[in-house]
Coordinates of C-alpha atoms in Angstrom, one line a residue:
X1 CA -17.3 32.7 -16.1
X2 CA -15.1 31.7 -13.1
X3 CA -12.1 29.8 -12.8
X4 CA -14.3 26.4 -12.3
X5 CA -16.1 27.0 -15.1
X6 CA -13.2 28.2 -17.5
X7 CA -11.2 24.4 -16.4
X8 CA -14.6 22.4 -17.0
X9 CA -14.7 24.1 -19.9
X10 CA -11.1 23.5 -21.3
X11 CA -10.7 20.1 -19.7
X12 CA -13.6 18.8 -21.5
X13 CA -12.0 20.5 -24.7
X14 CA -8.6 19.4 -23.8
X15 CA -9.3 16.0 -23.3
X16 CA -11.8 15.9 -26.9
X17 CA -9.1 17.4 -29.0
X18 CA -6.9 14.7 -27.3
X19 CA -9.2 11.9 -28.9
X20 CA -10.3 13.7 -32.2
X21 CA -11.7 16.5 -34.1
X22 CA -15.2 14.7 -34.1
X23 CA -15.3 15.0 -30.4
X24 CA -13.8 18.1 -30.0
X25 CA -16.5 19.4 -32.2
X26 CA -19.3 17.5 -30.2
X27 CA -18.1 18.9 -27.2
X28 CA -17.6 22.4 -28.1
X29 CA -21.3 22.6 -29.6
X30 CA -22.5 21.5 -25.8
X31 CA -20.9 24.3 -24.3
X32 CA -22.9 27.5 -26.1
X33 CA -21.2 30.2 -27.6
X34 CA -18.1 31.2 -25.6
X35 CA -17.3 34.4 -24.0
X36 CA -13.6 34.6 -25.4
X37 CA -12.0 32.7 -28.0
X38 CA -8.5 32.6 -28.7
X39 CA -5.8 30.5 -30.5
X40 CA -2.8 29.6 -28.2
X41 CA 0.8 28.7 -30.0
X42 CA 4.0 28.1 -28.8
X43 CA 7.5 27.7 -29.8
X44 CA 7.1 28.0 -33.6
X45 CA 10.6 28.2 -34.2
X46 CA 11.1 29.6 -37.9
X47 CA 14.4 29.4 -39.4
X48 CA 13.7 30.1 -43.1
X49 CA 10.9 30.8 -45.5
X50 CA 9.6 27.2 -45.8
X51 CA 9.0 26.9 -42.0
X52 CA 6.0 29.2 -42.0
X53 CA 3.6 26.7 -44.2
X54 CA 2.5 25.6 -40.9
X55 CA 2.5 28.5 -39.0
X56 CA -0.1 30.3 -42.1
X57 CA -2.1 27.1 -42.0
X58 CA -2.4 27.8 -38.1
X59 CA -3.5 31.1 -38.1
X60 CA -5.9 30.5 -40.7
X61 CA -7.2 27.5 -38.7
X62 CA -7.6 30.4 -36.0
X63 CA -9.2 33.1 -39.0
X64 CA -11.7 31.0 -39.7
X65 CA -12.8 30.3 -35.9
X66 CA -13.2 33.4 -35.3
X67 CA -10.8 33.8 -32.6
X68 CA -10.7 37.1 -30.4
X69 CA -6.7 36.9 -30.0
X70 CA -3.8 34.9 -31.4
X71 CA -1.0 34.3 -28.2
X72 CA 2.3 33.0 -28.7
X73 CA 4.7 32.1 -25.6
X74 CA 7.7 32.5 -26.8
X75 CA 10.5 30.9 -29.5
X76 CA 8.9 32.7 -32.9
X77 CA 12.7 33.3 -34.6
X78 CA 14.6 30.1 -34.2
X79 CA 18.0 31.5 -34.5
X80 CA 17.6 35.3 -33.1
X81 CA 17.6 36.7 -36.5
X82 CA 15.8 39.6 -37.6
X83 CA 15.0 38.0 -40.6
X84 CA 13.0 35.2 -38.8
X85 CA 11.1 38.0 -36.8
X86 CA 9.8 39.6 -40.3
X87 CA 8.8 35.9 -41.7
X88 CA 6.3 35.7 -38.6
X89 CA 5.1 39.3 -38.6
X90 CA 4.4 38.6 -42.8
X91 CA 2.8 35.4 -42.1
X92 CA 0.4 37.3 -39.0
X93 CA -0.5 40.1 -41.4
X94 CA -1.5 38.0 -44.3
X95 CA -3.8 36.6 -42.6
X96 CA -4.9 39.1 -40.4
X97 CA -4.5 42.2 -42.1
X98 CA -4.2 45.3 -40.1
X99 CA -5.0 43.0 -37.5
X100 CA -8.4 42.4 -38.1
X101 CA -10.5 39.2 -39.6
X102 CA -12.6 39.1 -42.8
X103 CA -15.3 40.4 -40.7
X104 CA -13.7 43.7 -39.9
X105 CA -13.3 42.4 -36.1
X106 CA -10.2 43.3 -34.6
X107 CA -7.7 40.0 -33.5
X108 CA -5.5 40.9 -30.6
X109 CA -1.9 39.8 -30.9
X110 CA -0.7 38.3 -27.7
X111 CA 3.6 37.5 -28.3
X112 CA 5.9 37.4 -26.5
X113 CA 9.5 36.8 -26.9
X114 CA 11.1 33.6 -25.9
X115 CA 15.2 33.0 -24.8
X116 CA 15.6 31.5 -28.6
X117 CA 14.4 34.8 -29.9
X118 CA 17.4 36.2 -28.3
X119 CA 20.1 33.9 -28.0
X120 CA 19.3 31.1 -31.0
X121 CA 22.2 32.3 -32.4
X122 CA 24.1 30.5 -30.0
X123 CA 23.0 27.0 -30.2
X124 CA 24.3 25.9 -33.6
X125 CA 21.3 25.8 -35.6
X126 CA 22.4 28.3 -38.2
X127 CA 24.6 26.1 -39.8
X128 CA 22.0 24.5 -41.3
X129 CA 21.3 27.4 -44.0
X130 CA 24.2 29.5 -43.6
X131 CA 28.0 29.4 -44.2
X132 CA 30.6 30.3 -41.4
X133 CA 30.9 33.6 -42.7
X134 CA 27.1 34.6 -43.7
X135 CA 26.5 33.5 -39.5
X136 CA 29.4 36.4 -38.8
X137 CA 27.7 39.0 -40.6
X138 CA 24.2 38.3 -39.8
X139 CA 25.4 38.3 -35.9
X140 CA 26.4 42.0 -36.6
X141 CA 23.4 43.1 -37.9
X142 CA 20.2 40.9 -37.2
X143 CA 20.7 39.9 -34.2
X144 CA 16.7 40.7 -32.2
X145 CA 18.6 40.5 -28.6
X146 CA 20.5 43.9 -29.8
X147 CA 17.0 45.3 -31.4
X148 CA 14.4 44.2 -28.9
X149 CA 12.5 47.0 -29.2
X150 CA 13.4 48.2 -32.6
X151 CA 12.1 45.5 -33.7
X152 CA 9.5 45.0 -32.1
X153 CA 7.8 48.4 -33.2
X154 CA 9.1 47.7 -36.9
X155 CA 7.2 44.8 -37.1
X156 CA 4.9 44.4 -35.0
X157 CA 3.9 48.5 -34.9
X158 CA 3.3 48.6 -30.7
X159 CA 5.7 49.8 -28.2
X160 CA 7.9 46.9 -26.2
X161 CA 7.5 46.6 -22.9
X162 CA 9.0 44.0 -20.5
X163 CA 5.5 43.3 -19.4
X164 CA 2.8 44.3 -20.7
X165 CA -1.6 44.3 -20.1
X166 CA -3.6 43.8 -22.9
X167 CA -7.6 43.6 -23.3
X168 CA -9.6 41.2 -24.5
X169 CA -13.5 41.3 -24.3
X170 CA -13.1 42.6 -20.7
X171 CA -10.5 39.7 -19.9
X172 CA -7.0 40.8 -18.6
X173 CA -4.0 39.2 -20.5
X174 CA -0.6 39.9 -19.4
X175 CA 2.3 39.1 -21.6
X176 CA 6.0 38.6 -20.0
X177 CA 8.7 38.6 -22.3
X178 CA 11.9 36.6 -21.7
X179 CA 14.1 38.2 -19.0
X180 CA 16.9 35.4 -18.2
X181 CA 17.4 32.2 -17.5
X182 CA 16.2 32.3 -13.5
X183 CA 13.3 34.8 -14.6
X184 CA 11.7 37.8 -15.7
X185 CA 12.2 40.3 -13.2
X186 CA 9.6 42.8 -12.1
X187 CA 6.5 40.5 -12.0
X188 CA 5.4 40.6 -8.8
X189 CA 5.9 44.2 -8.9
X190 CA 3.2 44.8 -12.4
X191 CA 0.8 42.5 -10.3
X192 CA 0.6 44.4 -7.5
X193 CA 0.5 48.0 -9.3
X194 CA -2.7 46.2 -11.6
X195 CA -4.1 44.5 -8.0
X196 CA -7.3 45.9 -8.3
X197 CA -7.7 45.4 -12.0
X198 CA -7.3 41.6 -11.5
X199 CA -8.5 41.0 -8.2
X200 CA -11.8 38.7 -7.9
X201 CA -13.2 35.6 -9.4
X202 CA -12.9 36.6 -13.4
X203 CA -10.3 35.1 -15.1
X204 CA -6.7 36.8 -16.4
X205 CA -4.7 35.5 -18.3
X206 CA -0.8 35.6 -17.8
X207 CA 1.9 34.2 -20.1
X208 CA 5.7 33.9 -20.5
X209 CA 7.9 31.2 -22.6
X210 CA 9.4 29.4 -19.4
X211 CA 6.8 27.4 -17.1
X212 CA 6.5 28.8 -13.9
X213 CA 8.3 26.8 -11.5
X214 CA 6.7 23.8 -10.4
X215 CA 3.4 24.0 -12.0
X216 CA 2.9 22.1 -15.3
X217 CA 4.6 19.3 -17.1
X218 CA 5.8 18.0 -13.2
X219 CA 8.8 19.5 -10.7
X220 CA 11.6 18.3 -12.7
X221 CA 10.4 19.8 -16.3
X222 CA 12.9 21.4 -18.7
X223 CA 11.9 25.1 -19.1
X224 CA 11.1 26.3 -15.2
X225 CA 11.9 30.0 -13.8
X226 CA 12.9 30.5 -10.4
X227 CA 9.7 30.5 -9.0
X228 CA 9.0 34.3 -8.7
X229 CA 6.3 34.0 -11.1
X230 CA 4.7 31.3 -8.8
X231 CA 5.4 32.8 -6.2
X232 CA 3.9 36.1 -7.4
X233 CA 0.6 34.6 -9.4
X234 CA -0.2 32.4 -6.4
X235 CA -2.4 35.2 -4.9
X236 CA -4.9 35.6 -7.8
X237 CA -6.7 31.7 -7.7
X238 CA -8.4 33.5 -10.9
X239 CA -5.3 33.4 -12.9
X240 CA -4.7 31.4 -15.6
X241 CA -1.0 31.2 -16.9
X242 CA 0.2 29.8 -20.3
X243 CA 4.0 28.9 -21.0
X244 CA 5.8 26.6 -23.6
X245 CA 9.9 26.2 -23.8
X246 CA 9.4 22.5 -22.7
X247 CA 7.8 21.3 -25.9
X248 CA 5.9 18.7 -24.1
X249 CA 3.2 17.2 -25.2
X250 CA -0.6 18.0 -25.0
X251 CA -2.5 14.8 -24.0
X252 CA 0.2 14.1 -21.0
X253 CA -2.1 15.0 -18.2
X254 CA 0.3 16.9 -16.7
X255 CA 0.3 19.8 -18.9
X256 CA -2.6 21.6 -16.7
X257 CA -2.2 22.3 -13.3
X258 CA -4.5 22.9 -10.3
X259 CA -3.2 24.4 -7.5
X260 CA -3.5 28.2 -6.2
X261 CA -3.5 28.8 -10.0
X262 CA -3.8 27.5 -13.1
X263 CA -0.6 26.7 -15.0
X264 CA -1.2 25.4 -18.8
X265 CA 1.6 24.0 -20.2
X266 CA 1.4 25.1 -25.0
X267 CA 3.9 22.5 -26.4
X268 CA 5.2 23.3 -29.9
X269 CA 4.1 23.8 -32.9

């Protein structure tokens, strides 16, 4: 599978999911069993218990399709809170236990953090479900952005890395966590040490929580870097990239763009 075939593929899914779940499944059955199958989220945002019926109902949607990896762009804990961080890891793990579905097959988990997983805590939604003085004591000891990596080897039981290269079936994904509000630095710097691993007409697969700049969802989009990732993925025409922090929509038609790579725009759960 090329990059042609991979966007007549998904734009013919896209744009049947878009109608209705009669289509989709029409379409999908015209298509043959597909090399790679994975369930793409982003922006979850869970604040408290309740907030993950959706979440299980998702990853069991993906369970029972039999999906090869679960990715997530970015924004799983609403707030920044350690606590939010173990209601998605529980959630994952019920469903796929030890990573793996009823079958025994192993389900790679493609995450990545987004800026809410490390700096919720600033934007007022705590008040919601927590006093003035429950927020003061959770910011000295749950707060992920102090934890990163802690945390993310508690719960998730893999070492952090800004960016990191997973496999898939033979299909290069590469995860970038959040870095700041211009950008994750060092990406043009992992794509050239992996050239030759991603070089050629296969697909990889690349994904952060902000778009890259000027790609998807149109130039003047809330949630753009700086541009070093376009910048940087703009030599691999095989590359497609997934990002969320905009939350828009799906069926707006410019969610997936074409140019000297593919930029795929998740919305929200």
């Amino acid at each position: 599978m090329d990059r042609r075939d991979f966007l007549r593929s998904g734009a013919m899914l896209a744009g049947a999911m878009c109608l209705d779940f009669k289509s989709f499944a029409a379409a999908a059955s015209k298509m043959g069993k597909p090399n790679l199958v994975i369930g793409i989220l982003s922006d979850i945002h869970i604040r408290i218990p309740e907030d993950v019926t959706v979440l299980e109902k998702t990853f069991k949607y993906f369970r029972d399709r039999h999906v090869d990896g679960v990715l997530i762009a970015g924004d799983m804990a609403d707030t920044g809170l350690e606590r939010q961080m173990k209601l998605v890891a529980d959630t994952w793990f019920r469903v796929f236990p030890k990573d793996k579905l009823p079958d025994g097959s192993h389900v790679e988990r493609l995450f990545v953090y987004g800026n809410h997983d490390f700096e919720g805590q600033n934007y007022g939604a705590m008040d919601v479900f927590l006093t003035k003085e429950q927020q003061e004591e959770v910011k000295k000891t749950e707060l992920i952005m102090n934890h990163k990596a802690e945390y993310w080897k508690k719960y998730y039981h893999e070492k952090y890395q800004q960016i990191y290269m997973k496999d898939v079936k033979g299909y290069k994904f590469i995860g970038a966590h959040w870095g700041t509000w211009d950008g994750t630095p060092g990406i043009k710097e992992f794509l050239d040490k992996n050239h030759a691993k991603l070089v050629g007409t296969k697909p990889f697969f690349f994904f952060q929580h902000p778009h890259p700049k000027g790609t998807c969802s149109g130039p003047l989009a809330w949630g753009q870097d700086n541009g070093d990732s376009t910048m940087a993925l703009s030599e691999y025409p095989n590359c497609v990239a997934f990002s969320g922090h905009s939350h828009h929509i799906l069926n707006d038609e410019r969610t997936i763009w074409q140019g000297a790579f593919t930029s795929v725009g998740t919305a929200s759960l």
